[in-house]
Amino acid sequence: MSDVQNLTVLGAGNLGAQIAMFAAYNGKNVVSYDINDDALKAAEGRFENIAKKYRQYFTDQPEEKITEGRQRITQTADLAEAVKDADLIIEAVPEKTEIKNDLYGKLAELLPEKTIVATNTSTFRPSDFAELTGRPEKYLAMHFANDIHKQNIVEIMPTGQTDPEVFKTAVEAAEEFGMVPIELNKEHPGYVINTLFVPWLENGAKLWTRGITDVATVEKVARIITEGDRFTPFRLFDVVGFGVSYAIESNKTDDEDSQEMARRLKWALDNDYLGTENGKGFYLYDDNGEPTGLSELATRDWSSES
């Protein structure tokens, strides 16, 4: 058993809330941090939605397990308070270099000696930020996928400076809060999941943004070749969430396809499209999270937009 009992998740967005809730559901004490009270209030709604999903998915588990898990989560907008007792910190803030740099700079002055720090980044290498933490030997990546109560994989990636005992502790802790740890030998920005997953989404998006075909056709072809309806590119964009997708695409400033996708995702975010998080993405979803049809985002005429 690891020494990790107190977990802090920095960032209470779509995936940060999922990590916090799943760890608490599986017995860890969790502090969920975000930058202000509005963000924390939004996270409360996410926790309630996650609890609803658990009731539907973990039908063999008692209701009390969800209630007790929720009670193990403490929310705060005070960074020093959030990390003061942390055995393990998981950083899940937006995929923006400047945001991560600022956060790690502040953390370095606040962390207890014992604390291990992990990043959930899906696009950067952990070594990009290791020195900023002030403890590169206690720093690594733990990359989670969305819907972690179902897709409970966490990819654990060391840097060249990560202490092997720290890596071992991270693996043990992940198992304790219900994850299947995938141990990587060295750094690779796409990990395993995104090396396989991202080209599928990006190429689906290109077919749409270049006007080669429409969303419905891409999805139809994907359903046929995958023999199912859950691994289609635009359904997966909804699962990933538009906030994350927009941050990733907008970062690629020298890629015209990415910039066009970012433009369309910006329109979506401005019009309250978040993906499955709020039931409004490329698809619209019912109260059980099942798609009911394509949305205006997917069907509107973009050819006249500039």
PDB file of C-alpha atoms in Angstrom:
ATOM      1  CA  MET A   1       0.000   0.000   0.000  1.00  0.00           C
ATOM      2  CA  SER A   2       1.237   3.488  -0.837  1.00  0.00           C
ATOM      3  CA  ASP A   3       1.597   6.401   1.590  1.00  0.00           C
ATOM      4  CA  VAL A   4      -0.837   8.445  -0.485  1.00  0.00           C
ATOM      5  CA  GLN A   5      -4.042   9.163   1.400  1.00  0.00           C
ATOM      6  CA  ASN A   6      -4.451  12.897   0.797  1.00  0.00           C
ATOM      7  CA  LEU A   7      -4.842  13.847  -2.847  1.00  0.00           C
ATOM      8  CA  THR A   8      -5.133  17.378  -4.242  1.00  0.00           C
ATOM      9  CA  VAL A   9      -6.446  17.975  -7.757  1.00  0.00           C
ATOM     10  CA  LEU A  10      -5.557  21.393  -9.183  1.00  0.00           C
ATOM     11  CA  GLY A  11      -8.241  22.380 -11.651  1.00  0.00           C
ATOM     12  CA  ALA A  12     -11.905  21.415 -11.262  1.00  0.00           C
ATOM     13  CA  GLY A  13     -12.899  21.399 -14.916  1.00  0.00           C
ATOM     14  CA  ASN A  14     -14.364  18.421 -16.717  1.00  0.00           C
ATOM     15  CA  LEU A  15     -11.488  15.994 -16.182  1.00  0.00           C
ATOM     16  CA  GLY A  16     -10.191  17.470 -12.923  1.00  0.00           C
ATOM     17  CA  ALA A  17     -13.619  16.944 -11.358  1.00  0.00           C
ATOM     18  CA  GLN A  18     -13.694  13.372 -12.632  1.00  0.00           C
ATOM     19  CA  ILE A  19     -10.284  12.597 -11.122  1.00  0.00           C
ATOM     20  CA  ALA A  20     -11.263  14.112  -7.782  1.00  0.00           C
ATOM     21  CA  MET A  21     -14.580  12.289  -7.617  1.00  0.00           C
ATOM     22  CA  PHE A  22     -13.218   8.888  -8.635  1.00  0.00           C
ATOM     23  CA  ALA A  23     -10.367   9.058  -6.138  1.00  0.00           C
ATOM     24  CA  ALA A  24     -12.782  10.055  -3.356  1.00  0.00           C
ATOM     25  CA  TYR A  25     -15.239   7.353  -4.402  1.00  0.00           C
ATOM     26  CA  ASN A  26     -12.405   4.858  -3.951  1.00  0.00           C
ATOM     27  CA  GLY A  27     -11.442   6.057  -0.487  1.00  0.00           C
ATOM     28  CA  LYS A  28      -8.953   8.909  -0.827  1.00  0.00           C
ATOM     29  CA  ASN A  29      -9.313  12.260   0.905  1.00  0.00           C
ATOM     30  CA  VAL A  30      -9.431  14.829  -1.881  1.00  0.00           C
ATOM     31  CA  VAL A  31      -9.032  18.586  -2.087  1.00  0.00           C
ATOM     32  CA  SER A  32     -10.431  20.070  -5.293  1.00  0.00           C
ATOM     33  CA  TYR A  33      -8.845  23.436  -6.115  1.00  0.00           C
ATOM     34  CA  ASP A  34      -9.826  26.050  -8.652  1.00  0.00           C
ATOM     35  CA  ILE A  35      -9.104  29.748  -9.002  1.00  0.00           C
ATOM     36  CA  ASN A  36     -12.314  31.342  -7.673  1.00  0.00           C
ATOM     37  CA  ASP A  37     -15.719  30.730  -6.150  1.00  0.00           C
ATOM     38  CA  ASP A  38     -17.477  30.710  -9.518  1.00  0.00           C
ATOM     39  CA  ALA A  39     -15.230  27.898 -10.718  1.00  0.00           C
ATOM     40  CA  LEU A  40     -15.859  25.962  -7.510  1.00  0.00           C
ATOM     41  CA  LYS A  41     -19.609  26.388  -7.881  1.00  0.00           C
ATOM     42  CA  ALA A  42     -19.404  25.036 -11.432  1.00  0.00           C
ATOM     43  CA  ALA A  43     -17.429  22.086 -10.081  1.00  0.00           C
ATOM     44  CA  GLU A  44     -20.222  21.290  -7.616  1.00  0.00           C
ATOM     45  CA  GLY A  45     -22.520  20.788 -10.588  1.00  0.00           C
ATOM     46  CA  ARG A  46     -19.947  18.530 -12.220  1.00  0.00           C
ATOM     47  CA  PHE A  47     -19.694  16.409  -9.074  1.00  0.00           C
ATOM     48  CA  GLU A  48     -23.471  15.991  -9.069  1.00  0.00           C
ATOM     49  CA  ASN A  49     -23.456  14.940 -12.724  1.00  0.00           C
ATOM     50  CA  ILE A  50     -20.648  12.474 -12.076  1.00  0.00           C
ATOM     51  CA  ALA A  51     -22.576  11.019  -9.135  1.00  0.00           C
ATOM     52  CA  LYS A  52     -25.541  10.499 -11.441  1.00  0.00           C
ATOM     53  CA  LYS A  53     -23.329   8.611 -13.887  1.00  0.00           C
ATOM     54  CA  TYR A  54     -22.012   6.445 -11.058  1.00  0.00           C
ATOM     55  CA  ARG A  55     -25.560   5.499 -10.043  1.00  0.00           C
ATOM     56  CA  GLN A  56     -26.244   4.380 -13.599  1.00  0.00           C
ATOM     57  CA  TYR A  57     -22.934   2.561 -14.067  1.00  0.00           C
ATOM     58  CA  PHE A  58     -22.093   1.056 -10.667  1.00  0.00           C
ATOM     59  CA  THR A  59     -25.447  -0.615 -10.162  1.00  0.00           C
ATOM     60  CA  ASP A  60     -23.949  -3.285  -7.890  1.00  0.00           C
ATOM     61  CA  GLN A  61     -22.627  -0.683  -5.433  1.00  0.00           C
ATOM     62  CA  PRO A  62     -24.606   0.911  -2.571  1.00  0.00           C
ATOM     63  CA  GLU A  63     -25.768   4.508  -2.859  1.00  0.00           C
ATOM     64  CA  GLU A  64     -23.860   5.258   0.354  1.00  0.00           C
ATOM     65  CA  LYS A  65     -20.549   4.751  -1.427  1.00  0.00           C
ATOM     66  CA  ILE A  66     -21.274   7.713  -3.699  1.00  0.00           C
ATOM     67  CA  THR A  67     -22.473   9.862  -0.784  1.00  0.00           C
ATOM     68  CA  GLU A  68     -19.430   9.020   1.308  1.00  0.00           C
ATOM     69  CA  GLY A  69     -17.120   9.689  -1.616  1.00  0.00           C
ATOM     70  CA  ARG A  70     -18.626  13.120  -2.185  1.00  0.00           C
ATOM     71  CA  GLN A  71     -18.139  13.890   1.497  1.00  0.00           C
ATOM     72  CA  ARG A  72     -14.418  13.161   1.171  1.00  0.00           C
ATOM     73  CA  ILE A  73     -14.016  16.068  -1.279  1.00  0.00           C
ATOM     74  CA  THR A  74     -13.130  19.511   0.076  1.00  0.00           C
ATOM     75  CA  GLN A  75     -13.234  22.480  -2.280  1.00  0.00           C
ATOM     76  CA  THR A  76     -11.089  25.594  -2.016  1.00  0.00           C
ATOM     77  CA  ALA A  77      -9.818  28.539  -4.052  1.00  0.00           C
ATOM     78  CA  ASP A  78      -6.845  28.989  -1.692  1.00  0.00           C
ATOM     79  CA  LEU A  79      -3.797  27.314  -3.250  1.00  0.00           C
ATOM     80  CA  ALA A  80      -1.779  27.179  -0.021  1.00  0.00           C
ATOM     81  CA  GLU A  81      -4.714  25.590   1.793  1.00  0.00           C
ATOM     82  CA  ALA A  82      -5.231  23.128  -1.061  1.00  0.00           C
ATOM     83  CA  VAL A  83      -1.705  21.697  -0.971  1.00  0.00           C
ATOM     84  CA  LYS A  84      -0.690  21.943   2.694  1.00  0.00           C
ATOM     85  CA  ASP A  85      -1.371  18.273   3.516  1.00  0.00           C
ATOM     86  CA  ALA A  86      -1.081  16.737   0.043  1.00  0.00           C
ATOM     87  CA  ASP A  87       0.700  13.434  -0.405  1.00  0.00           C
ATOM     88  CA  LEU A  88       0.054  13.611  -4.142  1.00  0.00           C
ATOM     89  CA  ILE A  89      -0.964  16.543  -6.339  1.00  0.00           C
ATOM     90  CA  ILE A  90      -2.469  16.059  -9.779  1.00  0.00           C
ATOM     91  CA  GLU A  91      -2.346  19.177 -11.937  1.00  0.00           C
ATOM     92  CA  ALA A  92      -5.311  19.334 -14.331  1.00  0.00           C
ATOM     93  CA  VAL A  93      -5.366  22.994 -15.388  1.00  0.00           C
ATOM     94  CA  PRO A  94      -5.900  24.114 -19.010  1.00  0.00           C
ATOM     95  CA  GLU A  95      -3.374  23.120 -21.662  1.00  0.00           C
ATOM     96  CA  LYS A  96      -1.759  26.552 -21.815  1.00  0.00           C
ATOM     97  CA  THR A  97       1.980  26.883 -21.142  1.00  0.00           C
ATOM     98  CA  GLU A  98       1.630  30.216 -19.370  1.00  0.00           C
ATOM     99  CA  ILE A  99      -1.047  28.882 -16.990  1.00  0.00           C
ATOM    100  CA  LYS A 100       1.005  25.840 -16.066  1.00  0.00           C
ATOM    101  CA  ASN A 101       4.212  27.859 -15.674  1.00  0.00           C
ATOM    102  CA  ASP A 102       2.484  30.304 -13.338  1.00  0.00           C
ATOM    103  CA  LEU A 103       0.947  27.536 -11.251  1.00  0.00           C
ATOM    104  CA  TYR A 104       4.165  25.565 -10.837  1.00  0.00           C
ATOM    105  CA  GLY A 105       6.063  28.693  -9.898  1.00  0.00           C
ATOM    106  CA  LYS A 106       3.616  29.300  -7.063  1.00  0.00           C
ATOM    107  CA  LEU A 107       3.558  25.649  -5.989  1.00  0.00           C
ATOM    108  CA  ALA A 108       7.310  25.470  -5.512  1.00  0.00           C
ATOM    109  CA  GLU A 109       7.028  27.844  -2.540  1.00  0.00           C
ATOM    110  CA  LEU A 110       4.136  26.019  -0.883  1.00  0.00           C
ATOM    111  CA  LEU A 111       4.668  22.272  -1.049  1.00  0.00           C
ATOM    112  CA  PRO A 112       5.461  20.024   1.910  1.00  0.00           C
ATOM    113  CA  GLU A 113       8.625  17.969   1.524  1.00  0.00           C
ATOM    114  CA  LYS A 114       6.633  14.745   1.159  1.00  0.00           C
ATOM    115  CA  THR A 115       4.480  15.834  -1.777  1.00  0.00           C
ATOM    116  CA  ILE A 116       4.655  14.136  -5.164  1.00  0.00           C
ATOM    117  CA  VAL A 117       3.475  16.278  -8.090  1.00  0.00           C
ATOM    118  CA  ALA A 118       1.952  14.865 -11.258  1.00  0.00           C
ATOM    119  CA  THR A 119       0.676  16.556 -14.382  1.00  0.00           C
ATOM    120  CA  ASN A 120      -2.340  15.314 -16.298  1.00  0.00           C
ATOM    121  CA  THR A 121      -1.187  17.078 -19.461  1.00  0.00           C
ATOM    122  CA  SER A 122      -2.204  15.361 -22.660  1.00  0.00           C
ATOM    123  CA  THR A 123       0.086  17.262 -25.022  1.00  0.00           C
ATOM    124  CA  PHE A 124       3.202  18.452 -23.163  1.00  0.00           C
ATOM    125  CA  ARG A 125       6.125  16.446 -21.810  1.00  0.00           C
ATOM    126  CA  PRO A 126       6.422  16.467 -18.019  1.00  0.00           C
ATOM    127  CA  SER A 127      10.044  17.599 -18.342  1.00  0.00           C
ATOM    128  CA  ASP A 128       8.734  20.859 -19.845  1.00  0.00           C
ATOM    129  CA  PHE A 129       7.769  21.884 -16.297  1.00  0.00           C
ATOM    130  CA  ALA A 130       9.904  19.688 -14.024  1.00  0.00           C
ATOM    131  CA  GLU A 131      12.405  22.331 -12.919  1.00  0.00           C
ATOM    132  CA  LEU A 132       9.644  24.833 -12.118  1.00  0.00           C
ATOM    133  CA  THR A 133       8.276  22.485  -9.453  1.00  0.00           C
ATOM    134  CA  GLY A 134      11.456  22.762  -7.392  1.00  0.00           C
ATOM    135  CA  ARG A 135      11.370  18.965  -6.969  1.00  0.00           C
ATOM    136  CA  PRO A 136      12.016  17.343 -10.374  1.00  0.00           C
ATOM    137  CA  GLU A 137      12.819  14.028  -8.690  1.00  0.00           C
ATOM    138  CA  LYS A 138       9.253  13.970  -7.292  1.00  0.00           C
ATOM    139  CA  TYR A 139       7.549  14.984 -10.518  1.00  0.00           C
ATOM    140  CA  LEU A 140       6.037  12.905 -13.313  1.00  0.00           C
ATOM    141  CA  ALA A 141       2.965  12.642 -15.534  1.00  0.00           C
ATOM    142  CA  MET A 142      -0.280  10.816 -14.746  1.00  0.00           C
ATOM    143  CA  HIS A 143      -2.493  11.132 -17.805  1.00  0.00           C
ATOM    144  CA  PHE A 144      -6.158  10.197 -17.374  1.00  0.00           C
ATOM    145  CA  ALA A 145      -8.749   9.640 -20.088  1.00  0.00           C
ATOM    146  CA  ASN A 146     -12.284  11.022 -19.989  1.00  0.00           C
ATOM    147  CA  ASP A 147     -15.107   8.961 -18.458  1.00  0.00           C
ATOM    148  CA  ILE A 148     -12.543   7.522 -16.085  1.00  0.00           C
ATOM    149  CA  HIS A 149     -15.144   5.505 -14.174  1.00  0.00           C
ATOM    150  CA  LYS A 150     -15.430   3.418 -17.368  1.00  0.00           C
ATOM    151  CA  GLN A 151     -12.087   4.026 -19.118  1.00  0.00           C
ATOM    152  CA  ASN A 152     -10.026   3.777 -15.959  1.00  0.00           C
ATOM    153  CA  ILE A 153      -6.578   3.925 -17.537  1.00  0.00           C
ATOM    154  CA  VAL A 154      -3.899   6.262 -16.233  1.00  0.00           C
ATOM    155  CA  GLU A 155      -0.643   6.545 -18.161  1.00  0.00           C
ATOM    156  CA  ILE A 156       2.276   7.102 -15.809  1.00  0.00           C
ATOM    157  CA  MET A 157       5.285   8.692 -17.457  1.00  0.00           C
ATOM    158  CA  PRO A 158       8.566   9.630 -15.738  1.00  0.00           C
ATOM    159  CA  THR A 159      11.081  12.221 -16.783  1.00  0.00           C
ATOM    160  CA  GLY A 160      14.786  11.445 -16.779  1.00  0.00           C
ATOM    161  CA  GLN A 161      14.922  12.923 -13.265  1.00  0.00           C
ATOM    162  CA  THR A 162      11.997  11.102 -11.638  1.00  0.00           C
ATOM    163  CA  ASP A 163      13.023   8.999  -8.643  1.00  0.00           C
ATOM    164  CA  PRO A 164      12.118   5.327  -9.325  1.00  0.00           C
ATOM    165  CA  GLU A 165      10.549   5.099  -5.852  1.00  0.00           C
ATOM    166  CA  VAL A 166       8.306   8.058  -6.665  1.00  0.00           C
ATOM    167  CA  PHE A 167       7.261   6.345  -9.880  1.00  0.00           C
ATOM    168  CA  LYS A 168       6.464   3.190  -7.922  1.00  0.00           C
ATOM    169  CA  THR A 169       4.400   5.154  -5.403  1.00  0.00           C
ATOM    170  CA  ALA A 170       2.403   6.794  -8.195  1.00  0.00           C
ATOM    171  CA  VAL A 171       1.625   3.385  -9.686  1.00  0.00           C
ATOM    172  CA  GLU A 172       0.508   2.009  -6.318  1.00  0.00           C
ATOM    173  CA  ALA A 173      -1.619   5.043  -5.528  1.00  0.00           C
ATOM    174  CA  ALA A 174      -3.335   4.866  -8.913  1.00  0.00           C
ATOM    175  CA  GLU A 175      -4.307   1.259  -8.285  1.00  0.00           C
ATOM    176  CA  GLU A 176      -5.693   2.215  -4.878  1.00  0.00           C
ATOM    177  CA  PHE A 177      -8.128   4.711  -6.324  1.00  0.00           C
ATOM    178  CA  GLY A 178      -9.455   2.394  -8.981  1.00  0.00           C
ATOM    179  CA  MET A 179      -7.178   3.019 -11.951  1.00  0.00           C
ATOM    180  CA  VAL A 180      -5.295   0.648 -14.236  1.00  0.00           C
ATOM    181  CA  PRO A 181      -1.771   2.120 -14.393  1.00  0.00           C
ATOM    182  CA  ILE A 182       0.036   1.962 -17.731  1.00  0.00           C
ATOM    183  CA  GLU A 183       3.742   2.281 -17.014  1.00  0.00           C
ATOM    184  CA  LEU A 184       5.716   4.107 -19.700  1.00  0.00           C
ATOM    185  CA  ASN A 185       9.477   3.790 -19.942  1.00  0.00           C
ATOM    186  CA  LYS A 186      10.292   7.276 -21.174  1.00  0.00           C
ATOM    187  CA  GLU A 187       8.726  10.531 -22.325  1.00  0.00           C
ATOM    188  CA  HIS A 188       6.543  10.720 -25.386  1.00  0.00           C
ATOM    189  CA  PRO A 189       4.136  13.676 -25.779  1.00  0.00           C
ATOM    190  CA  GLY A 190       1.248  11.598 -27.089  1.00  0.00           C
ATOM    191  CA  TYR A 191       1.545   8.880 -24.456  1.00  0.00           C
ATOM    192  CA  VAL A 192      -0.164   5.696 -25.684  1.00  0.00           C
ATOM    193  CA  ILE A 193      -3.780   6.852 -25.708  1.00  0.00           C
ATOM    194  CA  ASN A 194      -3.310  10.045 -27.684  1.00  0.00           C
ATOM    195  CA  THR A 195      -0.763   8.577 -30.085  1.00  0.00           C
ATOM    196  CA  LEU A 196      -3.535   6.215 -31.133  1.00  0.00           C
ATOM    197  CA  PHE A 197      -6.488   8.509 -30.532  1.00  0.00           C
ATOM    198  CA  VAL A 198      -5.615  12.034 -31.710  1.00  0.00           C
ATOM    199  CA  PRO A 199      -4.987  11.296 -35.423  1.00  0.00           C
ATOM    200  CA  TRP A 200      -8.461   9.729 -35.599  1.00  0.00           C
ATOM    201  CA  LEU A 201     -10.061  12.910 -34.260  1.00  0.00           C
ATOM    202  CA  GLU A 202      -7.846  15.327 -36.205  1.00  0.00           C
ATOM    203  CA  ASN A 203      -8.393  13.611 -39.528  1.00  0.00           C
ATOM    204  CA  GLY A 204     -12.136  13.493 -38.939  1.00  0.00           C
ATOM    205  CA  ALA A 205     -12.040  17.219 -38.178  1.00  0.00           C
ATOM    206  CA  LYS A 206     -10.036  17.973 -41.345  1.00  0.00           C
ATOM    207  CA  LEU A 207     -12.623  16.256 -43.523  1.00  0.00           C
ATOM    208  CA  TRP A 208     -15.178  18.646 -42.034  1.00  0.00           C
ATOM    209  CA  THR A 209     -13.208  21.899 -41.824  1.00  0.00           C
ATOM    210  CA  ARG A 210     -11.820  21.525 -45.349  1.00  0.00           C
ATOM    211  CA  GLY A 211     -15.340  21.024 -46.692  1.00  0.00           C
ATOM    212  CA  ILE A 212     -14.577  17.566 -48.043  1.00  0.00           C
ATOM    213  CA  THR A 213     -17.679  16.147 -46.400  1.00  0.00           C
ATOM    214  CA  ASP A 214     -20.005  16.819 -43.500  1.00  0.00           C
ATOM    215  CA  VAL A 215     -20.067  15.618 -39.907  1.00  0.00           C
ATOM    216  CA  ALA A 216     -22.887  13.157 -40.573  1.00  0.00           C
ATOM    217  CA  THR A 217     -20.908  11.407 -43.311  1.00  0.00           C
ATOM    218  CA  VAL A 218     -17.710  11.179 -41.257  1.00  0.00           C
ATOM    219  CA  GLU A 219     -19.710   9.679 -38.405  1.00  0.00           C
ATOM    220  CA  LYS A 220     -21.518   7.235 -40.709  1.00  0.00           C
ATOM    221  CA  VAL A 221     -18.260   5.904 -42.128  1.00  0.00           C
ATOM    222  CA  ALA A 222     -16.686   5.649 -38.655  1.00  0.00           C
ATOM    223  CA  ARG A 223     -19.684   3.725 -37.295  1.00  0.00           C
ATOM    224  CA  ILE A 224     -19.418   1.191 -40.095  1.00  0.00           C
ATOM    225  CA  ILE A 225     -15.671   0.584 -39.879  1.00  0.00           C
ATOM    226  CA  THR A 226     -15.608   0.423 -36.063  1.00  0.00           C
ATOM    227  CA  GLU A 227     -18.842  -1.592 -35.865  1.00  0.00           C
ATOM    228  CA  GLY A 228     -20.274   0.735 -33.234  1.00  0.00           C
ATOM    229  CA  ASP A 229     -21.344   4.279 -32.473  1.00  0.00           C
ATOM    230  CA  ARG A 230     -19.091   5.282 -29.571  1.00  0.00           C
ATOM    231  CA  PHE A 231     -15.742   5.530 -31.322  1.00  0.00           C
ATOM    232  CA  THR A 232     -16.645   8.064 -33.987  1.00  0.00           C
ATOM    233  CA  PRO A 233     -14.518  11.235 -34.232  1.00  0.00           C
ATOM    234  CA  PHE A 234     -17.150  13.815 -33.387  1.00  0.00           C
ATOM    235  CA  ARG A 235     -18.741  11.727 -30.646  1.00  0.00           C
ATOM    236  CA  LEU A 236     -15.263  11.557 -29.132  1.00  0.00           C
ATOM    237  CA  PHE A 237     -14.769  15.321 -29.425  1.00  0.00           C
ATOM    238  CA  ASP A 238     -17.894  15.607 -27.273  1.00  0.00           C
ATOM    239  CA  VAL A 239     -16.427  13.259 -24.670  1.00  0.00           C
ATOM    240  CA  VAL A 240     -13.067  15.057 -24.563  1.00  0.00           C
ATOM    241  CA  GLY A 241     -14.865  18.364 -24.068  1.00  0.00           C
ATOM    242  CA  PHE A 242     -14.681  21.545 -26.099  1.00  0.00           C
ATOM    243  CA  GLY A 243     -12.642  23.502 -23.564  1.00  0.00           C
ATOM    244  CA  VAL A 244      -9.781  21.013 -23.793  1.00  0.00           C
ATOM    245  CA  SER A 245     -10.108  20.597 -27.551  1.00  0.00           C
ATOM    246  CA  TYR A 246     -10.147  24.356 -28.137  1.00  0.00           C
ATOM    247  CA  ALA A 247      -7.031  24.866 -25.991  1.00  0.00           C
ATOM    248  CA  ILE A 248      -5.142  22.184 -27.895  1.00  0.00           C
ATOM    249  CA  GLU A 249      -6.199  23.340 -31.362  1.00  0.00           C
ATOM    250  CA  SER A 250      -5.639  27.043 -30.668  1.00  0.00           C
ATOM    251  CA  ASN A 251      -2.097  26.300 -29.453  1.00  0.00           C
ATOM    252  CA  LYS A 252      -1.168  25.107 -32.962  1.00  0.00           C
ATOM    253  CA  THR A 253      -0.756  28.589 -34.377  1.00  0.00           C
ATOM    254  CA  ASP A 254       1.138  27.469 -37.497  1.00  0.00           C
ATOM    255  CA  ASP A 255      -1.455  24.872 -38.570  1.00  0.00           C
ATOM    256  CA  GLU A 256      -4.315  26.217 -40.708  1.00  0.00           C
ATOM    257  CA  ASP A 257      -6.511  23.173 -40.104  1.00  0.00           C
ATOM    258  CA  SER A 258      -6.137  23.492 -36.348  1.00  0.00           C
ATOM    259  CA  GLN A 259      -6.857  27.203 -36.440  1.00  0.00           C
ATOM    260  CA  GLU A 260     -10.053  26.624 -38.413  1.00  0.00           C
ATOM    261  CA  MET A 261     -11.132  23.927 -35.971  1.00  0.00           C
ATOM    262  CA  ALA A 262     -10.322  26.281 -33.097  1.00  0.00           C
ATOM    263  CA  ARG A 263     -12.462  28.995 -34.710  1.00  0.00           C
ATOM    264  CA  ARG A 264     -15.450  26.671 -34.894  1.00  0.00           C
ATOM    265  CA  LEU A 265     -14.923  25.412 -31.366  1.00  0.00           C
ATOM    266  CA  LYS A 266     -14.733  29.021 -30.156  1.00  0.00           C
ATOM    267  CA  TRP A 267     -18.159  29.629 -31.695  1.00  0.00           C
ATOM    268  CA  ALA A 268     -19.359  26.511 -29.903  1.00  0.00           C
ATOM    269  CA  LEU A 269     -18.018  27.625 -26.516  1.00  0.00           C
ATOM    270  CA  ASP A 270     -19.479  31.102 -26.972  1.00  0.00           C
ATOM    271  CA  ASN A 271     -22.845  29.436 -27.547  1.00  0.00           C
ATOM    272  CA  ASP A 272     -22.663  27.127 -24.514  1.00  0.00           C
ATOM    273  CA  TYR A 273     -21.533  23.978 -26.287  1.00  0.00           C
ATOM    274  CA  LEU A 274     -19.304  21.990 -23.929  1.00  0.00           C
ATOM    275  CA  GLY A 275     -19.777  18.418 -25.166  1.00  0.00           C
ATOM    276  CA  THR A 276     -21.190  15.595 -23.080  1.00  0.00           C
ATOM    277  CA  GLU A 277     -20.523  17.652 -19.943  1.00  0.00           C
ATOM    278  CA  ASN A 278     -23.686  19.672 -20.559  1.00  0.00           C
ATOM    279  CA  GLY A 279     -25.355  17.479 -23.173  1.00  0.00           C
ATOM    280  CA  LYS A 280     -24.617  19.856 -26.035  1.00  0.00           C
ATOM    281  CA  GLY A 281     -21.798  19.133 -28.454  1.00  0.00           C
ATOM    282  CA  PHE A 282     -21.680  17.899 -32.028  1.00  0.00           C
ATOM    283  CA  TYR A 283     -24.546  15.764 -30.769  1.00  0.00           C
ATOM    284  CA  LEU A 284     -27.360  16.642 -28.400  1.00  0.00           C
ATOM    285  CA  TYR A 285     -27.786  14.228 -25.484  1.00  0.00           C
ATOM    286  CA  ASP A 286     -30.718  13.136 -23.339  1.00  0.00           C
ATOM    287  CA  ASP A 287     -30.742  12.914 -19.540  1.00  0.00           C
ATOM    288  CA  ASN A 288     -29.152   9.457 -19.719  1.00  0.00           C
ATOM    289  CA  GLY A 289     -26.247  10.748 -21.787  1.00  0.00           C
ATOM    290  CA  GLU A 290     -27.434   9.123 -25.010  1.00  0.00           C
ATOM    291  CA  PRO A 291     -27.223  11.107 -28.281  1.00  0.00           C
ATOM    292  CA  THR A 292     -30.525  12.226 -29.792  1.00  0.00           C
ATOM    293  CA  GLY A 293     -29.191  13.726 -33.013  1.00  0.00           C
ATOM    294  CA  LEU A 294     -26.682  16.171 -34.444  1.00  0.00           C
ATOM    295  CA  SER A 295     -26.643  19.746 -33.154  1.00  0.00           C
ATOM    296  CA  GLU A 296     -26.553  23.085 -34.968  1.00  0.00           C
ATOM    297  CA  LEU A 297     -22.762  23.104 -34.550  1.00  0.00           C
ATOM    298  CA  ALA A 298     -22.536  19.961 -36.668  1.00  0.00           C
ATOM    299  CA  THR A 299     -25.103  20.932 -39.284  1.00  0.00           C
ATOM    300  CA  ARG A 300     -24.751  24.688 -39.798  1.00  0.00           C
ATOM    301  CA  ASP A 301     -23.301  26.086 -43.022  1.00  0.00           C
ATOM    302  CA  TRP A 302     -19.742  27.166 -42.255  1.00  0.00           C
ATOM    303  CA  SER A 303     -18.836  27.969 -45.857  1.00  0.00           C
ATOM    304  CA  SER A 304     -20.162  31.524 -45.531  1.00  0.00           C
ATOM    305  CA  GLU A 305     -18.507  32.114 -42.156  1.00  0.00           C
ATOM    306  CA  SER A 306     -15.267  34.077 -41.885  1.00  0.00           C
TER     307      SER A 306
END
